[in-house]
Amino acid sequence: MDEVLLRSLTPSVLTVLVRRGADFAAAEDAVQDALVEALRVWAADPPRDAKGWLVTVAWRKFLDATRADTARRRREDRVEEEPAPGPAPAVDDTLQLYFLCAHPSLTPASAVALTLRAVGGLTTRQIAEAYLVPEATMAQRISRAKRTVSDVRFDRPGNVATVLRVLYLVFNEGYSGDVDLAAEAIRLTRQLAARIDHPEVAGLLALMLLHHARRAARTASDGSLVPLAEQDRGRWDTALIAEGVGILQAALARDRLGEFQAQAAIAALHADAPTAEETDWVQIVEWYDELTRLTDSPVVRLNRAVAVGEADGPRAGLAALAALEASLPRHTAVAAYLHERDGDLATAARLYAEAAHKAPNLAERDHLTRQASRLNARGCR
């Protein structure tokens, strides 16, 4: 049974149910029940039309739930609307569903969280980490969003800015491990760019392409992480880089700078450097200054501290880092790197080990542990 196939079909099945009159929260629950049923029965009896099967079963699940909560007349009306088994239209509704989840009745933060959970397939914990909030807080936010949209009709799609934020976070989650998720985010952003002539849509697409171009070089054959400075730049996808730079240049020429264009400009400067030593860190700091002005994000300020450490020396980077909350994710790892650059190997080793315990995933934890072991070994000589 192909779990990738199930994931790819989920948005379209959910859209069919919403179009047929199901409220969003009930439709999502019904689709999840249908996926569980598919996991149970498909291995022994796979359907010839997977999407049609899921639509039929999900709709039946929705009707069953409706019967339990509504009056008899409403139950009978829903039964008459039940679709017959058979092929469903082969239409990709994913991007439309992103817009529907970004409903005007929701705050942008709630709309993003709901879409990531319902369409992107991310867990509540992954979404919470992306937003730098506790998992319980994010769970409450998603529950409130479901309750808010449970009684509204999805005839007023949300705004482009919210959809861009969702696509950006989905890509980031995919880029940190799930290649299919990153590729899906790029595919949807290409669709959006073809429909909407906006520099920030182009900026996001350029950013995705420039980062995705480095994917093959980001991990070694054993699965371990390879830092940007140590990557084999011959493995970077030059076609994707050229496409991303071209899209970015056209967007910047319109003189309507946004955060995704600024991020893409930083990625382009990294891609343009023949070697890590030739990276134009001074210009990267300038772009981080622009990005800080646009977003005032603590994560942006953290990345800026690294760039300052490269452009003006590690002590300047540590001074910039000192202005940030130590609880910020990856703050300890950045401090370790800058202390190593400054020659304080004992402090760096201790901080690398501390950062490993806080790492959000196994690959990053192993990388930081190896960094600590490397410096400890040097200290013993």
Short mmCIF file of C-alpha atoms in Angstrom, two decimals:
data_model
loop_
_atom_site.label_atom_id
_atom_site.label_comp_id
_atom_site.label_asym_id
_atom_site.label_seq_id
_atom_site.Cartn_x
_atom_site.Cartn_y
_atom_site.Cartn_z
CA MET A 1 0.00 0.00 0.00
CA ASP A 2 1.49 3.33 -1.11
CA GLU A 3 1.44 5.87 1.72
CA VAL A 4 2.87 8.54 -0.61
CA LEU A 5 -0.17 8.02 -2.85
CA LEU A 6 -2.49 8.47 0.13
CA ARG A 7 -0.81 11.73 1.07
CA SER A 8 -1.02 13.04 -2.49
CA LEU A 9 -4.74 12.25 -2.74
CA THR A 10 -5.75 13.72 0.62
CA PRO A 11 -6.14 17.39 -0.47
CA SER A 12 -8.30 16.52 -3.47
CA VAL A 13 -10.56 14.23 -1.44
CA LEU A 14 -10.94 16.90 1.24
CA THR A 15 -11.87 19.47 -1.41
CA VAL A 16 -14.53 17.17 -2.87
CA LEU A 17 -16.18 16.82 0.54
CA VAL A 18 -16.12 20.58 1.17
CA ARG A 19 -17.64 21.20 -2.26
CA ARG A 20 -20.39 18.72 -1.51
CA GLY A 21 -21.42 20.68 1.56
CA ALA A 22 -19.36 19.27 4.43
CA ASP A 23 -18.00 21.79 6.89
CA PHE A 24 -14.23 21.77 7.01
CA ALA A 25 -13.66 20.24 10.45
CA ALA A 26 -16.08 17.36 9.81
CA ALA A 27 -14.65 16.81 6.33
CA GLU A 28 -11.11 16.61 7.71
CA ASP A 29 -12.19 14.05 10.32
CA ALA A 30 -13.97 11.99 7.67
CA VAL A 31 -10.94 11.97 5.37
CA GLN A 32 -8.69 10.90 8.24
CA ASP A 33 -11.10 8.04 9.01
CA ALA A 34 -11.04 7.02 5.34
CA LEU A 35 -7.21 6.99 5.35
CA VAL A 36 -7.22 4.73 8.40
CA GLU A 37 -9.64 2.42 6.61
CA ALA A 38 -7.40 2.42 3.52
CA LEU A 39 -4.39 1.44 5.62
CA ARG A 40 -6.42 -1.46 6.99
CA VAL A 41 -7.88 -2.92 3.80
CA TRP A 42 -5.81 -1.84 0.80
CA ALA A 43 -2.92 -4.22 1.43
CA ALA A 44 -5.23 -7.20 0.88
CA ASP A 45 -7.71 -5.63 -1.54
CA PRO A 46 -6.34 -2.54 -3.35
CA PRO A 47 -8.97 -0.55 -5.30
CA ARG A 48 -8.70 0.11 -9.02
CA ASP A 49 -9.58 3.79 -8.47
CA ALA A 50 -7.87 4.96 -5.29
CA LYS A 51 -9.27 8.49 -5.29
CA GLY A 52 -12.82 7.35 -6.05
CA TRP A 53 -12.58 4.82 -3.21
CA LEU A 54 -11.35 7.47 -0.76
CA VAL A 55 -14.04 9.96 -1.81
CA THR A 56 -16.77 7.38 -1.37
CA VAL A 57 -15.55 6.10 2.00
CA ALA A 58 -14.81 9.60 3.34
CA TRP A 59 -18.22 10.84 2.30
CA ARG A 60 -19.85 7.87 4.03
CA LYS A 61 -17.82 8.58 7.16
CA PHE A 62 -18.98 12.19 7.04
CA LEU A 63 -22.60 11.12 6.66
CA ASP A 64 -22.33 8.69 9.56
CA ALA A 65 -21.03 11.46 11.82
CA THR A 66 -23.75 13.81 10.61
CA ARG A 67 -26.48 11.28 11.41
CA ALA A 68 -25.28 11.13 15.00
CA ASP A 69 -25.44 14.91 15.50
CA THR A 70 -28.36 16.25 13.44
CA ALA A 71 -32.11 15.83 13.11
CA ARG A 72 -33.70 13.01 11.13
CA ARG A 73 -34.60 15.18 8.12
CA ARG A 74 -31.03 16.48 7.81
CA ARG A 75 -29.72 12.90 8.06
CA GLU A 76 -32.02 11.75 5.24
CA ASP A 77 -31.03 14.71 3.04
CA ARG A 78 -27.35 13.88 3.47
CA VAL A 79 -27.95 10.22 2.59
CA GLU A 80 -29.54 11.23 -0.73
CA GLU A 81 -26.43 13.26 -1.58
CA GLU A 82 -24.04 10.36 -1.03
CA PRO A 83 -21.89 9.83 -4.14
CA ALA A 84 -21.95 6.48 -5.87
CA PRO A 85 -18.72 4.48 -6.05
CA GLY A 86 -16.65 5.21 -9.13
CA PRO A 87 -13.85 7.36 -10.54
CA ALA A 88 -13.51 10.89 -9.22
CA PRO A 89 -12.35 13.80 -11.42
CA ALA A 90 -8.58 13.80 -11.85
CA VAL A 91 -8.15 17.47 -10.89
CA ASP A 92 -5.40 18.84 -8.65
CA ASP A 93 -7.26 20.93 -6.07
CA THR A 94 -4.40 21.33 -3.63
CA LEU A 95 -3.63 24.99 -4.30
CA GLN A 96 -7.31 25.88 -4.16
CA LEU A 97 -7.55 24.09 -0.83
CA TYR A 98 -4.66 26.18 0.48
CA PHE A 99 -6.67 29.31 -0.32
CA LEU A 100 -9.79 27.88 1.27
CA CYS A 101 -7.94 27.13 4.49
CA ALA A 102 -6.70 30.73 4.56
CA HIS A 103 -10.28 31.82 5.29
CA PRO A 104 -10.96 35.48 6.19
CA SER A 105 -12.65 34.38 9.42
CA LEU A 106 -9.27 33.13 10.69
CA THR A 107 -6.24 35.11 11.77
CA PRO A 108 -3.24 34.57 9.46
CA ALA A 109 -1.41 32.57 12.16
CA SER A 110 -4.41 30.27 12.69
CA ALA A 111 -4.98 29.85 8.96
CA VAL A 112 -1.36 28.82 8.44
CA ALA A 113 -1.46 26.34 11.32
CA LEU A 114 -4.73 24.81 10.12
CA THR A 115 -3.49 24.43 6.54
CA LEU A 116 -0.19 22.88 7.59
CA ARG A 117 -2.09 20.34 9.68
CA ALA A 118 -4.97 19.58 7.32
CA VAL A 119 -3.31 19.85 3.90
CA GLY A 120 0.44 19.83 4.43
CA GLY A 121 0.36 16.71 6.60
CA LEU A 122 2.64 18.19 9.28
CA THR A 123 2.24 17.14 12.91
CA THR A 124 1.23 19.60 15.61
CA ARG A 125 4.75 19.33 17.04
CA GLN A 126 6.38 20.23 13.69
CA ILE A 127 4.11 23.26 13.31
CA ALA A 128 4.81 24.37 16.88
CA GLU A 129 8.56 24.18 16.27
CA ALA A 130 8.19 26.26 13.11
CA TYR A 131 6.35 28.93 15.12
CA LEU A 132 8.61 28.72 18.16
CA VAL A 133 5.68 27.98 20.53
CA PRO A 134 4.89 25.02 22.83
CA GLU A 135 3.12 22.08 21.24
CA ALA A 136 0.12 22.49 23.59
CA THR A 137 -0.28 26.12 22.50
CA MET A 138 -0.29 25.13 18.85
CA ALA A 139 -2.78 22.30 19.49
CA GLN A 140 -5.16 24.82 21.06
CA ARG A 141 -4.68 27.21 18.12
CA ILE A 142 -5.52 24.50 15.59
CA SER A 143 -8.56 23.38 17.60
CA ARG A 144 -9.86 26.95 17.77
CA ALA A 145 -9.33 27.33 14.01
CA LYS A 146 -11.36 24.18 13.36
CA ARG A 147 -14.17 25.44 15.57
CA THR A 148 -14.13 28.83 13.87
CA VAL A 149 -14.54 27.44 10.37
CA SER A 150 -16.92 24.62 11.30
CA ASP A 151 -20.00 26.79 10.71
CA VAL A 152 -18.85 28.86 7.72
CA ARG A 153 -19.03 28.26 3.99
CA PHE A 154 -15.81 28.29 2.02
CA ASP A 155 -16.87 30.78 -0.65
CA ARG A 156 -14.45 33.53 0.42
CA PRO A 157 -10.89 32.33 -0.18
CA GLY A 158 -8.03 33.69 1.88
CA ASN A 159 -5.26 36.06 0.91
CA VAL A 160 -2.05 35.41 -1.00
CA ALA A 161 0.23 36.42 1.89
CA THR A 162 -1.16 33.67 4.11
CA VAL A 163 -0.87 31.07 1.35
CA LEU A 164 2.74 32.09 0.75
CA ARG A 165 3.50 31.66 4.45
CA VAL A 166 2.02 28.16 4.41
CA LEU A 167 3.97 27.14 1.30
CA TYR A 168 7.17 28.52 2.85
CA LEU A 169 6.75 26.52 6.05
CA VAL A 170 5.81 23.34 4.18
CA PHE A 171 8.94 23.70 2.05
CA ASN A 172 11.11 24.28 5.11
CA GLU A 173 9.80 21.11 6.73
CA GLY A 174 10.40 19.16 3.52
CA TYR A 175 13.87 20.63 3.05
CA SER A 176 14.89 19.36 6.48
CA GLY A 177 14.17 15.77 5.56
CA ASP A 178 11.09 15.02 3.46
CA VAL A 179 12.11 15.61 -0.17
CA ASP A 180 8.61 14.91 -1.51
CA LEU A 181 7.15 17.63 0.71
CA ALA A 182 9.68 20.18 -0.54
CA ALA A 183 9.06 19.25 -4.16
CA GLU A 184 5.31 19.56 -3.61
CA ALA A 185 5.76 23.05 -2.17
CA ILE A 186 7.79 24.05 -5.24
CA ARG A 187 5.17 22.60 -7.57
CA LEU A 188 2.36 24.54 -5.90
CA THR A 189 4.39 27.76 -5.82
CA ARG A 190 5.05 27.40 -9.56
CA GLN A 191 1.29 27.11 -10.06
CA LEU A 192 0.70 30.19 -7.94
CA ALA A 193 3.36 32.18 -9.81
CA ALA A 194 1.69 31.25 -13.11
CA ARG A 195 -1.64 32.59 -11.82
CA ILE A 196 -0.57 35.66 -9.84
CA ASP A 197 1.87 38.32 -11.03
CA HIS A 198 3.37 39.43 -7.72
CA PRO A 199 7.05 39.95 -6.82
CA GLU A 200 6.75 38.15 -3.49
CA VAL A 201 5.29 35.06 -5.16
CA ALA A 202 8.27 35.15 -7.51
CA GLY A 203 10.58 35.78 -4.56
CA LEU A 204 9.32 32.69 -2.73
CA LEU A 205 9.70 30.54 -5.84
CA ALA A 206 13.26 31.81 -6.35
CA LEU A 207 14.08 31.11 -2.69
CA MET A 208 12.78 27.55 -2.93
CA LEU A 209 14.69 26.83 -6.14
CA LEU A 210 17.97 28.22 -4.80
CA HIS A 211 17.74 26.16 -1.61
CA HIS A 212 16.53 23.03 -3.38
CA ALA A 213 19.49 23.29 -5.76
CA ARG A 214 21.78 22.40 -2.85
CA ARG A 215 19.74 19.42 -1.65
CA ALA A 216 22.01 16.69 -3.05
CA ALA A 217 25.05 18.16 -1.28
CA ARG A 218 23.42 18.66 2.11
CA THR A 219 23.93 15.09 3.29
CA ALA A 220 26.80 12.62 3.06
CA SER A 221 26.43 9.02 1.89
CA ASP A 222 25.84 7.91 5.50
CA GLY A 223 23.01 10.42 5.91
CA SER A 224 24.96 12.87 8.05
CA LEU A 225 24.54 16.61 7.56
CA VAL A 226 27.12 18.53 5.55
CA PRO A 227 27.40 22.23 6.53
CA LEU A 228 27.15 24.79 3.73
CA ALA A 229 30.84 25.69 3.94
CA GLU A 230 31.84 22.02 3.46
CA GLN A 231 29.43 21.10 0.68
CA ASP A 232 30.69 19.88 -2.69
CA ARG A 233 29.49 22.76 -4.86
CA GLY A 234 29.93 20.61 -7.93
CA ARG A 235 26.84 18.71 -6.77
CA TRP A 236 24.67 21.82 -6.72
CA ASP A 237 22.02 21.94 -9.45
CA THR A 238 23.21 24.80 -11.64
CA ALA A 239 20.04 24.80 -13.74
CA LEU A 240 17.88 25.40 -10.66
CA ILE A 241 20.29 28.10 -9.49
CA ALA A 242 20.15 29.87 -12.85
CA GLU A 243 16.36 29.70 -12.88
CA GLY A 244 16.10 30.97 -9.32
CA VAL A 245 18.49 33.87 -9.93
CA GLY A 246 16.63 34.86 -13.10
CA ILE A 247 13.27 34.87 -11.32
CA LEU A 248 14.74 36.85 -8.42
CA GLN A 249 16.32 39.49 -10.64
CA ALA A 250 13.02 40.08 -12.42
CA ALA A 251 11.22 40.40 -9.08
CA LEU A 252 13.78 42.82 -7.57
CA ALA A 253 13.61 45.00 -10.68
CA ARG A 254 10.00 45.84 -9.76
CA ASP A 255 11.23 47.66 -6.64
CA ARG A 256 8.62 46.15 -4.30
CA LEU A 257 10.92 44.38 -1.86
CA GLY A 258 9.47 41.77 0.48
CA GLU A 259 10.90 39.25 2.90
CA PHE A 260 10.96 36.33 0.46
CA GLN A 261 12.86 38.37 -2.12
CA ALA A 262 15.38 39.38 0.56
CA GLN A 263 15.84 35.77 1.66
CA ALA A 264 16.26 34.71 -1.95
CA ALA A 265 18.92 37.41 -2.43
CA ILE A 266 20.90 35.92 0.47
CA ALA A 267 20.55 32.42 -0.99
CA ALA A 268 21.68 33.74 -4.39
CA LEU A 269 24.84 35.23 -2.88
CA HIS A 270 25.70 31.84 -1.37
CA ALA A 271 25.00 30.12 -4.69
CA ASP A 272 27.12 32.65 -6.60
CA ALA A 273 30.27 32.06 -4.51
CA PRO A 274 32.66 29.59 -6.22
CA THR A 275 33.98 28.60 -2.77
CA ALA A 276 32.89 29.20 0.80
CA GLU A 277 35.88 31.50 1.32
CA GLU A 278 34.72 33.73 -1.55
CA THR A 279 31.25 34.31 -0.12
CA ASP A 280 30.33 38.01 -0.05
CA TRP A 281 29.46 38.14 3.66
CA VAL A 282 29.41 41.94 3.79
CA GLN A 283 26.59 42.05 1.23
CA ILE A 284 24.83 39.19 3.02
CA VAL A 285 24.83 41.21 6.26
CA GLU A 286 23.31 44.12 4.32
CA TRP A 287 20.51 41.88 3.08
CA TYR A 288 19.95 40.59 6.61
CA ASP A 289 19.61 44.22 7.70
CA GLU A 290 16.89 44.65 5.07
CA LEU A 291 15.23 41.41 6.17
CA THR A 292 15.32 42.50 9.83
CA ARG A 293 13.65 45.77 8.85
CA LEU A 294 10.92 43.85 7.04
CA THR A 295 10.23 41.15 9.64
CA ASP A 296 12.05 41.89 12.93
CA SER A 297 12.17 38.11 13.37
CA PRO A 298 14.41 36.65 16.11
CA VAL A 299 15.36 33.83 13.72
CA VAL A 300 16.50 36.40 11.15
CA ARG A 301 18.55 38.17 13.83
CA LEU A 302 20.13 34.84 14.77
CA ASN A 303 21.16 34.18 11.19
CA ARG A 304 22.40 37.75 10.92
CA ALA A 305 24.70 37.14 13.92
CA VAL A 306 26.33 34.29 12.00
CA ALA A 307 26.80 36.52 8.96
CA VAL A 308 28.26 39.31 11.11
CA GLY A 309 30.68 36.77 12.60
CA GLU A 310 31.85 35.87 9.10
CA ALA A 311 32.05 39.46 7.83
CA ASP A 312 33.48 41.26 10.90
CA GLY A 313 34.94 38.46 12.97
CA PRO A 314 33.59 36.00 15.58
CA ARG A 315 33.60 38.48 18.45
CA ALA A 316 31.38 40.84 16.50
CA GLY A 317 29.10 37.87 15.85
CA LEU A 318 29.03 36.96 19.54
CA ALA A 319 28.17 40.57 20.40
CA ALA A 320 25.21 40.44 18.00
CA LEU A 321 24.20 37.07 19.46
CA ALA A 322 24.27 38.44 23.02
CA ALA A 323 21.30 40.69 22.19
CA LEU A 324 19.08 37.65 21.53
CA GLU A 325 17.23 35.35 23.90
CA ALA A 326 19.29 32.27 24.75
CA SER A 327 16.13 30.14 24.51
CA LEU A 328 15.88 30.77 20.78
CA PRO A 329 16.18 27.51 18.81
CA ARG A 330 19.73 26.92 17.54
CA HIS A 331 21.05 29.83 19.61
CA THR A 332 23.41 27.47 21.45
CA ALA A 333 24.67 25.92 18.21
CA VAL A 334 25.45 29.35 16.78
CA ALA A 335 27.25 30.33 19.98
CA ALA A 336 29.32 27.15 19.76
CA TYR A 337 30.32 27.89 16.17
CA LEU A 338 31.32 31.49 16.92
CA HIS A 339 33.32 30.48 20.00
CA GLU A 340 35.16 27.90 17.90
CA ARG A 341 35.93 30.57 15.31
CA ASP A 342 37.26 32.73 18.16
CA GLY A 343 39.61 29.96 19.32
CA ASP A 344 37.79 29.08 22.56
CA LEU A 345 37.60 25.35 21.86
CA ALA A 346 36.64 24.24 25.36
CA THR A 347 33.61 26.52 25.47
CA ALA A 348 32.70 25.59 21.91
CA ALA A 349 32.84 21.86 22.68
CA ARG A 350 30.63 22.31 25.74
CA LEU A 351 28.11 24.35 23.77
CA TYR A 352 28.06 21.90 20.86
CA ALA A 353 27.21 19.10 23.30
CA GLU A 354 24.50 21.25 24.90
CA ALA A 355 23.07 22.14 21.49
CA ALA A 356 22.96 18.46 20.53
CA HIS A 357 20.55 17.78 23.40
CA LYS A 358 18.26 20.53 22.08
CA ALA A 359 18.43 19.51 18.41
CA PRO A 360 15.02 19.20 16.70
CA ASN A 361 15.95 16.11 14.69
CA LEU A 362 18.32 13.15 14.74
CA ALA A 363 20.53 14.31 11.84
CA GLU A 364 21.21 17.67 13.47
CA ARG A 365 21.81 16.06 16.86
CA ASP A 366 24.37 13.67 15.40
CA HIS A 367 26.13 16.51 13.57
CA LEU A 368 26.43 18.62 16.71
CA THR A 369 27.60 15.62 18.73
CA ARG A 370 30.36 14.98 16.18
CA GLN A 371 31.40 18.64 16.39
CA ALA A 372 31.72 18.37 20.17
CA SER A 373 33.69 15.12 19.90
CA ARG A 374 36.02 16.64 17.30
CA LEU A 375 36.90 19.60 19.54
CA ASN A 376 37.25 17.41 22.65
CA ALA A 377 39.67 15.18 20.76
CA ARG A 378 41.72 18.21 19.75
CA GLY A 379 41.81 19.36 23.36
CA CYS A 380 43.22 16.02 24.51
CA ARG A 381 46.24 16.18 22.22
#
